[in-house]
Every structure is written in C-alpha cells, then in structure tokens.
PDB file of C-alpha atoms and ligand atoms in Angstrom:
ATOM      1  CA  MET A1003     -28.356 -14.715 -49.130  1.00 81.00           C
ATOM      2  CA  SER A1004     -30.555 -17.146 -51.007  1.00 92.00           C
ATOM      3  CA  LEU A1005     -29.593 -19.959 -53.274  1.00 95.00           C
ATOM      4  CA  LYS A1006     -30.758 -19.986 -56.747  1.00 96.00           C
ATOM      5  CA  ALA A1007     -32.174 -23.158 -58.728  1.00 97.00           C
ATOM      6  CA  LEU A1008     -32.576 -22.766 -62.386  1.00 98.00           C
ATOM      7  CA  MET A1009     -35.311 -25.101 -64.031  1.00 98.00           C
ATOM      8  CA  TYR A1010     -34.622 -26.100 -67.512  1.00 98.00           C
ATOM      9  CA  HIS A1011     -36.577 -28.595 -69.664  1.00 97.00           C
ATOM     10  CA  ASN A1012     -35.283 -28.600 -73.129  1.00 97.00           C
ATOM     11  CA  ILE A1013     -32.211 -26.818 -74.609  1.00 98.00           C
ATOM     12  CA  GLY A1014     -32.158 -26.938 -78.313  1.00 97.00           C
ATOM     13  CA  LYS A1015     -34.888 -25.508 -81.248  1.00 95.00           C
ATOM     14  CA  PRO A1016     -38.408 -26.436 -80.885  1.00 94.00           C
ATOM     15  CA  PRO A1017     -39.810 -28.265 -84.117  1.00 92.00           C
ATOM     16  CA  LYS A1018     -42.432 -26.267 -85.801  1.00 92.00           C
ATOM     17  CA  GLU A1019     -45.169 -28.467 -84.606  1.00 92.00           C
ATOM     18  CA  ALA A1020     -44.094 -28.764 -80.895  1.00 91.00           C
ATOM     19  CA  ASN A1021     -46.714 -27.046 -78.318  1.00 91.00           C
ATOM     20  CA  LEU A1022     -45.591 -25.721 -74.987  1.00 90.00           C
ATOM     21  CA  LYS A1023     -42.241 -24.091 -76.885  1.00 91.00           C
ATOM     22  CA  SER A1024     -41.735 -22.087 -73.613  1.00 93.00           C
ATOM     23  CA  LEU A1025     -40.008 -25.254 -72.463  1.00 94.00           C
ATOM     24  CA  TYR A1026     -37.412 -24.581 -74.971  1.00 96.00           C
ATOM     25  CA  THR A1027     -34.135 -22.848 -74.589  1.00 97.00           C
ATOM     26  CA  ASN A1028     -32.133 -21.808 -77.377  1.00 97.00           C
ATOM     27  CA  PRO A1029     -28.609 -23.225 -76.817  1.00 98.00           C
ATOM     28  CA  LYS A1030     -27.202 -19.549 -77.928  1.00 97.00           C
ATOM     29  CA  LEU A1031     -29.029 -17.828 -75.404  1.00 97.00           C
ATOM     30  CA  PHE A1032     -28.249 -20.831 -72.634  1.00 98.00           C
ATOM     31  CA  GLU A1033     -24.851 -20.277 -73.461  1.00 98.00           C
ATOM     32  CA  ARG A1034     -25.072 -16.370 -72.855  1.00 97.00           C
ATOM     33  CA  GLN A1035     -27.105 -17.227 -69.780  1.00 97.00           C
ATOM     34  CA  ILE A1036     -24.195 -19.030 -68.302  1.00 98.00           C
ATOM     35  CA  LYS A1037     -21.578 -16.756 -69.389  1.00 97.00           C
ATOM     36  CA  THR A1038     -23.547 -13.923 -67.746  1.00 97.00           C
ATOM     37  CA  LEU A1039     -23.594 -16.002 -64.447  1.00 97.00           C
ATOM     38  CA  LYS A1040     -19.926 -16.721 -64.630  1.00 97.00           C
ATOM     39  CA  MET A1041     -19.239 -13.062 -65.193  1.00 96.00           C
ATOM     40  CA  LEU A1042     -21.215 -11.845 -62.066  1.00 95.00           C
ATOM     41  CA  GLY A1043     -18.890 -14.446 -60.372  1.00 96.00           C
ATOM     42  CA  PHE A1044     -21.564 -17.236 -59.760  1.00 97.00           C
ATOM     43  CA  THR A1045     -20.428 -20.665 -59.249  1.00 97.00           C
ATOM     44  CA  SER A1046     -22.615 -23.981 -59.396  1.00 97.00           C
ATOM     45  CA  ILE A1047     -23.846 -26.396 -56.943  1.00 97.00           C
ATOM     46  CA  THR A1048     -25.380 -29.346 -56.312  1.00 96.00           C
ATOM     47  CA  SER A1049     -27.632 -31.167 -53.721  1.00 97.00           C
ATOM     48  CA  ASN A1050     -25.034 -31.422 -51.101  1.00 96.00           C
ATOM     49  CA  GLU A1051     -24.310 -27.864 -50.890  1.00 97.00           C
ATOM     50  CA  ILE A1052     -27.919 -26.995 -51.080  1.00 97.00           C
ATOM     51  CA  LEU A1053     -28.053 -29.093 -47.724  1.00 97.00           C
ATOM     52  CA  ASP A1054     -25.371 -27.805 -46.328  1.00 97.00           C
ATOM     53  CA  PHE A1055     -27.166 -24.425 -47.006  1.00 97.00           C
ATOM     54  CA  LEU A1056     -30.529 -25.546 -45.407  1.00 96.00           C
ATOM     55  CA  ASN A1057     -28.343 -26.680 -42.624  1.00 94.00           C
ATOM     56  CA  GLY A1058     -27.269 -22.944 -41.821  1.00 95.00           C
ATOM     57  CA  LYS A1059     -23.899 -22.779 -43.847  1.00 96.00           C
ATOM     58  CA  ASP A1060     -23.496 -19.904 -45.755  1.00 94.00           C
ATOM     59  CA  PHE A1061     -22.981 -19.351 -49.840  1.00 92.00           C
ATOM     60  CA  LYS A1062     -22.902 -16.403 -51.635  1.00 91.00           C
ATOM     61  CA  LYS A1063     -23.239 -16.270 -55.631  1.00 94.00           C
ATOM     62  CA  ARG A1064     -24.426 -19.942 -55.998  1.00 96.00           C
ATOM     63  CA  VAL A1065     -26.645 -21.453 -58.365  1.00 97.00           C
ATOM     64  CA  CYS A1066     -27.877 -24.939 -58.964  1.00 98.00           C
ATOM     65  CA  ILE A1067     -28.789 -25.578 -62.516  1.00 98.00           C
ATOM     66  CA  THR A1068     -31.661 -28.224 -62.889  1.00 98.00           C
ATOM     67  CA  PHE A1069     -32.867 -30.305 -66.236  1.00 98.00           C
ATOM     68  CA  ASP A1070     -36.398 -32.073 -65.959  1.00 98.00           C
ATOM     69  CA  ASP A1071     -37.086 -35.179 -67.897  1.00 98.00           C
ATOM     70  CA  ALA A1072     -33.202 -36.017 -69.131  1.00 98.00           C
ATOM     71  CA  TYR A1073     -33.878 -35.261 -72.784  1.00 98.00           C
ATOM     72  CA  LYS A1074     -30.985 -36.136 -75.160  1.00 98.00           C
ATOM     73  CA  ASP A1075     -30.772 -32.516 -76.293  1.00 98.00           C
ATOM     74  CA  ILE A1076     -29.479 -31.652 -73.037  1.00 98.00           C
ATOM     75  CA  PHE A1077     -26.491 -34.090 -73.233  1.00 98.00           C
ATOM     76  CA  GLU A1078     -25.981 -32.468 -76.551  1.00 98.00           C
ATOM     77  CA  ASN A1079     -26.835 -29.258 -76.357  1.00 98.00           C
ATOM     78  CA  ALA A1080     -26.084 -27.982 -72.490  1.00 98.00           C
ATOM     79  CA  LEU A1081     -23.639 -30.295 -71.257  1.00 98.00           C
ATOM     80  CA  PRO A1082     -20.891 -28.985 -73.148  1.00 98.00           C
ATOM     81  CA  ILE A1083     -21.606 -25.510 -72.639  1.00 98.00           C
ATOM     82  CA  LEU A1084     -21.588 -26.406 -68.960  1.00 98.00           C
ATOM     83  CA  LYS A1085     -18.378 -28.068 -69.235  1.00 98.00           C
ATOM     84  CA  LYS A1086     -16.732 -25.163 -71.148  1.00 98.00           C
ATOM     85  CA  TYR A1087     -17.839 -22.560 -67.983  1.00 98.00           C
ATOM     86  CA  ASN A1088     -16.998 -25.406 -65.348  1.00 97.00           C
ATOM     87  CA  PHE A1089     -20.349 -25.694 -64.206  1.00 98.00           C
ATOM     88  CA  LYS A1090     -22.123 -28.674 -62.575  1.00 98.00           C
ATOM     89  CA  ALA A1091     -26.293 -29.389 -62.834  1.00 98.00           C
ATOM     90  CA  ILE A1092     -28.626 -31.945 -61.860  1.00 98.00           C
ATOM     91  CA  ILE A1093     -30.534 -34.139 -64.024  1.00 98.00           C
ATOM     92  CA  PHE A1094     -33.982 -35.539 -63.149  1.00 98.00           C
ATOM     93  CA  VAL A1095     -34.522 -38.955 -65.110  1.00 98.00           C
ATOM     94  CA  PRO A1096     -38.008 -40.500 -65.635  1.00 98.00           C
ATOM     95  CA  VAL A1097     -36.541 -43.809 -65.182  1.00 98.00           C
ATOM     96  CA  SER A1098     -38.497 -46.270 -66.973  1.00 98.00           C
ATOM     97  CA  LEU A1099     -38.289 -44.140 -69.984  1.00 98.00           C
ATOM     98  CA  VAL A1100     -34.636 -43.684 -70.529  1.00 98.00           C
ATOM     99  CA  GLY A1101     -33.641 -44.587 -74.167  1.00 98.00           C
ATOM    100  CA  ASP A1102     -37.398 -43.922 -75.008  1.00 98.00           C
ATOM    101  CA  TYR A1103     -39.464 -40.811 -75.206  1.00 98.00           C
ATOM    102  CA  ASN A1104     -41.884 -38.216 -73.557  1.00 98.00           C
ATOM    103  CA  ARG A1105     -44.671 -40.785 -73.437  1.00 98.00           C
ATOM    104  CA  TRP A1106     -46.469 -38.949 -70.419  1.00 97.00           C
ATOM    105  CA  ASP A1107     -47.107 -35.798 -72.751  1.00 96.00           C
ATOM    106  CA  PHE A1108     -46.200 -36.300 -76.379  1.00 96.00           C
ATOM    107  CA  GLU A1109     -49.607 -36.130 -77.437  1.00 95.00           C
ATOM    108  CA  ARG A1110     -50.238 -32.868 -75.941  1.00 94.00           C
ATOM    109  CA  VAL A1111     -46.976 -31.395 -77.188  1.00 94.00           C
ATOM    110  CA  LYS A1112     -47.244 -32.789 -80.610  1.00 94.00           C
ATOM    111  CA  VAL A1113     -43.569 -34.190 -80.427  1.00 96.00           C
ATOM    112  CA  LYS A1114     -41.574 -37.158 -79.460  1.00 97.00           C
ATOM    113  CA  LYS A1115     -38.698 -35.837 -77.699  1.00 97.00           C
ATOM    114  CA  PRO A1116     -35.757 -38.559 -76.932  1.00 98.00           C
ATOM    115  CA  ILE A1117     -34.708 -39.174 -73.311  1.00 98.00           C
ATOM    116  CA  ALA A1118     -31.061 -39.820 -72.923  1.00 98.00           C
ATOM    117  CA  CYS A1119     -29.660 -43.566 -72.636  1.00 98.00           C
ATOM    118  CA  TRP A1120     -27.981 -45.081 -69.722  1.00 98.00           C
ATOM    119  CA  GLU A1121     -24.793 -44.613 -71.585  1.00 98.00           C
ATOM    120  CA  ASP A1122     -25.345 -40.840 -71.803  1.00 98.00           C
ATOM    121  CA  ILE A1123     -26.214 -40.769 -68.282  1.00 98.00           C
ATOM    122  CA  ARG A1124     -23.194 -42.537 -66.874  1.00 98.00           C
ATOM    123  CA  GLN A1125     -21.079 -40.459 -69.019  1.00 98.00           C
ATOM    124  CA  ALA A1126     -22.533 -37.313 -67.320  1.00 98.00           C
ATOM    125  CA  LEU A1127     -22.020 -38.732 -64.141  1.00 98.00           C
ATOM    126  CA  LYS A1128     -18.423 -39.377 -65.130  1.00 97.00           C
ATOM    127  CA  GLU A1129     -17.978 -35.575 -65.644  1.00 97.00           C
ATOM    128  CA  GLY A1130     -19.312 -34.555 -62.477  1.00 97.00           C
ATOM    129  CA  PHE A1131     -22.582 -33.773 -62.981  1.00 98.00           C
ATOM    130  CA  GLU A1132     -25.590 -35.076 -60.737  1.00 98.00           C
ATOM    131  CA  VAL A1133     -28.439 -37.454 -61.495  1.00 98.00           C
ATOM    132  CA  GLY A1134     -31.928 -37.593 -59.430  1.00 98.00           C
ATOM    133  CA  SER A1135     -35.021 -39.149 -59.699  1.00 98.00           C
ATOM    134  CA  HIS A1136     -38.073 -37.757 -61.354  1.00 98.00           C
ATOM    135  CA  THR A1137     -39.927 -41.104 -60.657  1.00 98.00           C
ATOM    136  CA  MET A1138     -40.636 -44.258 -63.044  1.00 98.00           C
ATOM    137  CA  THR A1139     -42.998 -42.959 -65.505  1.00 98.00           C
ATOM    138  CA  HIS A1140     -43.448 -39.327 -65.125  1.00 98.00           C
ATOM    139  CA  LYS A1141     -47.029 -39.466 -63.568  1.00 97.00           C
ATOM    140  CA  ALA A1142     -49.038 -36.779 -61.259  1.00 98.00           C
ATOM    141  CA  LEU A1143     -48.129 -38.393 -57.877  1.00 98.00           C
ATOM    142  CA  THR A1144     -51.242 -36.526 -55.930  1.00 98.00           C
ATOM    143  CA  ASP A1145     -53.297 -38.929 -58.439  1.00 97.00           C
ATOM    144  CA  LEU A1146     -51.678 -42.319 -57.015  1.00 98.00           C
ATOM    145  CA  ASP A1147     -52.708 -44.748 -54.310  1.00 98.00           C
ATOM    146  CA  ASP A1148     -50.057 -45.332 -51.403  1.00 98.00           C
ATOM    147  CA  LYS A1149     -48.835 -48.388 -53.073  1.00 98.00           C
ATOM    148  CA  SER A1150     -48.146 -46.923 -56.646  1.00 98.00           C
ATOM    149  CA  LEU A1151     -46.901 -43.879 -54.898  1.00 98.00           C
ATOM    150  CA  LYS A1152     -44.188 -45.911 -53.141  1.00 98.00           C
ATOM    151  CA  GLN A1153     -43.372 -47.888 -56.263  1.00 98.00           C
ATOM    152  CA  GLU A1154     -42.283 -44.751 -58.266  1.00 98.00           C
ATOM    153  CA  LEU A1155     -40.310 -43.308 -55.485  1.00 98.00           C
ATOM    154  CA  GLU A1156     -38.858 -46.089 -54.490  1.00 98.00           C
ATOM    155  CA  LEU A1157     -38.317 -48.255 -57.444  1.00 98.00           C
ATOM    156  CA  SER A1158     -36.893 -45.465 -59.440  1.00 98.00           C
ATOM    157  CA  LYS A1159     -34.108 -44.514 -56.786  1.00 98.00           C
ATOM    158  CA  LYS A1160     -33.264 -48.374 -56.524  1.00 98.00           C
ATOM    159  CA  ILE A1161     -33.010 -48.897 -60.380  1.00 98.00           C
ATOM    160  CA  LEU A1162     -30.716 -45.625 -60.597  1.00 98.00           C
ATOM    161  CA  GLU A1163     -28.631 -46.603 -57.581  1.00 98.00           C
ATOM    162  CA  ASP A1164     -28.116 -50.276 -59.160  1.00 98.00           C
ATOM    163  CA  LYS A1165     -27.470 -49.168 -62.799  1.00 98.00           C
ATOM    164  CA  LEU A1166     -25.348 -46.227 -61.815  1.00 98.00           C
ATOM    165  CA  GLY A1167     -23.660 -47.464 -58.645  1.00 97.00           C
ATOM    166  CA  ILE A1168     -24.149 -44.158 -56.624  1.00 97.00           C
ATOM    167  CA  GLU A1169     -26.674 -43.339 -53.958  1.00 98.00           C
ATOM    168  CA  ILE A1170     -29.369 -41.163 -55.408  1.00 98.00           C
ATOM    169  CA  THR A1171     -30.592 -38.205 -52.874  1.00 98.00           C
ATOM    170  CA  THR A1172     -32.410 -35.874 -54.788  1.00 98.00           C
ATOM    171  CA  PHE A1173     -35.840 -35.904 -56.510  1.00 98.00           C
ATOM    172  CA  CYS A1174     -38.000 -33.799 -58.572  1.00 98.00           C
ATOM    173  CA  TYR A1175     -41.833 -33.715 -58.654  1.00 98.00           C
ATOM    174  CA  PRO A1176     -43.242 -34.279 -62.206  1.00 98.00           C
ATOM    175  CA  TYR A1177     -45.199 -31.294 -63.381  1.00 97.00           C
ATOM    176  CA  GLY A1178     -44.425 -29.984 -59.601  1.00 97.00           C
ATOM    177  CA  ASP A1179     -47.515 -31.902 -58.595  1.00 98.00           C
ATOM    178  CA  TYR A1180     -46.948 -32.866 -54.696  1.00 98.00           C
ATOM    179  CA  ASP A1181     -49.192 -32.600 -51.205  1.00 98.00           C
ATOM    180  CA  ASP A1182     -47.894 -33.280 -47.775  1.00 98.00           C
ATOM    181  CA  ARG A1183     -48.684 -36.942 -48.385  1.00 98.00           C
ATOM    182  CA  VAL A1184     -46.722 -37.143 -51.397  1.00 98.00           C
ATOM    183  CA  ALA A1185     -43.915 -34.904 -49.643  1.00 98.00           C
ATOM    184  CA  ASN A1186     -43.780 -37.253 -46.817  1.00 98.00           C
ATOM    185  CA  ALA A1187     -43.499 -40.192 -49.294  1.00 98.00           C
ATOM    186  CA  VAL A1188     -40.474 -38.844 -50.755  1.00 98.00           C
ATOM    187  CA  LYS A1189     -38.694 -38.120 -47.444  1.00 98.00           C
ATOM    188  CA  GLU A1190     -39.591 -42.166 -46.341  1.00 98.00           C
ATOM    189  CA  ALA A1191     -38.257 -43.356 -49.615  1.00 98.00           C
ATOM    190  CA  GLY A1192     -34.738 -41.680 -48.423  1.00 98.00           C
ATOM    191  CA  TYR A1193     -34.456 -38.625 -50.556  1.00 98.00           C
ATOM    192  CA  LYS A1194     -32.661 -35.840 -48.852  1.00 98.00           C
ATOM    193  CA  LEU A1195     -34.031 -32.914 -51.168  1.00 98.00           C
ATOM    194  CA  ALA A1196     -37.101 -32.403 -53.598  1.00 98.00           C
ATOM    195  CA  PHE A1197     -37.824 -30.152 -56.215  1.00 98.00           C
ATOM    196  CA  SER A1198     -40.750 -28.280 -56.844  1.00 98.00           C
ATOM    197  CA  VAL A1199     -41.994 -26.013 -59.585  1.00 97.00           C
ATOM    198  CA  ASN A1200     -42.658 -23.260 -57.300  1.00 97.00           C
ATOM    199  CA  SER A1201     -41.078 -19.865 -58.288  1.00 95.00           C
ATOM    200  CA  GLY A1202     -38.645 -18.326 -56.032  1.00 95.00           C
ATOM    201  CA  HIS A1203     -35.096 -18.188 -54.150  1.00 95.00           C
ATOM    202  CA  ILE A1204     -34.140 -21.068 -51.823  1.00 96.00           C
ATOM    203  CA  GLN A1205     -33.735 -19.304 -48.303  1.00 95.00           C
ATOM    204  CA  LYS A1206     -32.774 -20.873 -45.134  1.00 93.00           C
ATOM    205  CA  GLY A1207     -35.404 -22.506 -43.079  1.00 92.00           C
ATOM    206  CA  ASP A1208     -37.233 -23.823 -46.285  1.00 96.00           C
ATOM    207  CA  ASN A1209     -38.543 -27.381 -46.205  1.00 97.00           C
ATOM    208  CA  PRO A1210     -35.903 -29.436 -48.270  1.00 98.00           C
ATOM    209  CA  TYR A1211     -38.906 -31.304 -49.894  1.00 98.00           C
ATOM    210  CA  ILE A1212     -40.352 -28.227 -51.240  1.00 98.00           C
ATOM    211  CA  LEU A1213     -37.209 -26.584 -52.753  1.00 98.00           C
ATOM    212  CA  LYS A1214     -38.176 -23.583 -55.264  1.00 97.00           C
ATOM    213  CA  ARG A1215     -36.839 -22.623 -58.606  1.00 97.00           C
ATOM    214  CA  LEU A1216     -36.597 -20.249 -61.249  1.00 96.00           C
ATOM    215  CA  HIS A1217     -38.041 -21.081 -64.268  1.00 96.00           C
ATOM    216  CA  MET A1218     -36.288 -20.519 -67.424  1.00 96.00           C
ATOM    217  CA  ARG A1219     -38.341 -20.171 -70.537  1.00 93.00           C
ATOM    218  CA  HIS A1220     -37.891 -19.845 -74.247  1.00 94.00           C
ATOM    219  CA  ASN A1221     -37.845 -15.850 -73.881  1.00 93.00           C
ATOM    220  CA  THR A1222     -35.567 -15.748 -70.566  1.00 94.00           C
ATOM    221  CA  ASN A1223     -33.170 -13.212 -71.953  1.00 94.00           C
ATOM    222  CA  VAL A1224     -30.129 -11.804 -69.708  1.00 94.00           C
ATOM    223  CA  PHE A1225     -32.181  -8.951 -68.666  1.00 93.00           C
ATOM    224  CA  ARG A1226     -35.094 -11.251 -67.291  1.00 94.00           C
ATOM    225  CA  LEU A1227     -32.427 -13.756 -65.784  1.00 95.00           C
ATOM    226  CA  LEU A1228     -30.880 -10.808 -63.726  1.00 94.00           C
ATOM    227  CA  LEU A1229     -34.318  -9.850 -62.454  1.00 93.00           C
ATOM    228  CA  LYS A1230     -34.761 -13.199 -61.640  1.00 93.00           C
ATOM    229  CA  LEU A1231     -31.636 -13.252 -59.613  1.00 93.00           C
ATOM    230  CA  SER A1232     -32.331 -10.081 -58.080  1.00 91.00           C
ATOM    231  CA  ILE A1233     -33.192  -9.852 -54.152  1.00 77.00           C
ATOM    232  CA  LEU A1234     -36.618  -8.447 -55.615  1.00 72.00           C
ATOM    233  CA  TYR A1235     -37.757 -11.169 -57.520  1.00 71.00           C
ATOM    234  CA  ARG A1236     -40.407 -13.700 -55.555  1.00 59.00           C
TER     235      ARG A1236
HETATM  236 ZN1   ZN B1885     -40.823 -33.420 -65.922  1.00 65.50          ZN
END
C-alpha cells in the first residue's frame, strides 16, 4: 500500500488579477476534499509516520497534507477545517519571508500574497501541525553555489528551531527544483525527508529526499481526488 501526500498552496479565492489561479483551492472545495477523505476512512500522517513507512512499517489509508509557502490564508481557511475533521498537515515556511509576502514571484503572479507571522506558526504547532523548511528566500536551489545552498538549508533550519524550540526534520524544494547535489546537501544539513513536486504516490523503497506528491489544483473536484488516490494513478 502506498502513502499519498497532497500538495496545496493557497486555500482561498484568487483575486481577479492573479495569475496561476490553479494554485488556489476554494475553501468549500477544500472542505469537500477533507470530508471525502474522512468518509473513505483516511487518517492523516506527518513526517514521522512517513519515515516509519519508508523503513518498512505498513500503513493503510493514510494521507499527508502539505502546504507550500505558509500563506496566511492557510492559517485562516484551511487549518480550522482540518481541525474540525481531526487532520494534521505539514506547513513549509520560507523563513526570511515570515510576516512578509511572496517576494519570489509576486511580479509573475500579479499579487502579493501575505505569508503567516511567527505567532500564526507557533499557534499551529501548538495545535499539532508540523512545520518544515522551504529555504530562506525561495530561490531555485540548483542555481546556487555550494555556499549559498548550504546557507539556505542550514540557516532556515536553525532559525526555525531557535524560534520554535523544536527539531526541524522536513524540507520542501522551492519550485520542486533539485538535483543530486541539492538533495545531498539537504541530507547533509540534517533533514530526514524532502518533498519534491514530482507527481505520484509514495512507495516503499522511495528515496526519502525525493518524495512525490499529488497536485491539488483549483479544479481538483472529488472525482479527480478519487482518481489521484487510486492505484491507477501515476
Ligand atoms: Zn514554494
């Protein structure tokens, strides 16, 4: 049996002028998706259980819900729904942009999307959600020299650990951009797992530094969700 990790970005309605509207999931649709998972008997897992799975433990009907970029709308619109259905999630934080906005792509997407503040993140942790690193500045890591790469990986981990008082073990590649050198640097920096944007289920024997996910888009209705969860999906 495989594990399914779901990848979300924004939970909310896109502003009219926004590009890349496919990154937004309407909160009503999000609730239908979570409700469907609950009805099907799925429960949620975070990084510890994924490690256990990769190390041989069997799990049935488990999903790992992930949010890239730690947008404020996740904390306002998604976490209350997840709490209602007793689901956990992992939130990936671009550390130098906490309390700021999506400086890396606001020109391209034509909208400044607020990123959560430390207080939001602390509160989510208290409520049982997991936090992972999404680098310092959300740069494409394969473009960086070894020194800048190391800084993006190690400093983001250290700041999260200092600010939150927990160990940070999970990482997510900005733009899903990685190669062997980058994946190796993630391991060297002390992370145990890293999520890509490669599409598919997580299988036993997968590389823990190239975890696949299912892309949740604006039009992922319940039928499409079921298709993505099915054994036929690649
Ligand atoms: Zn991102």
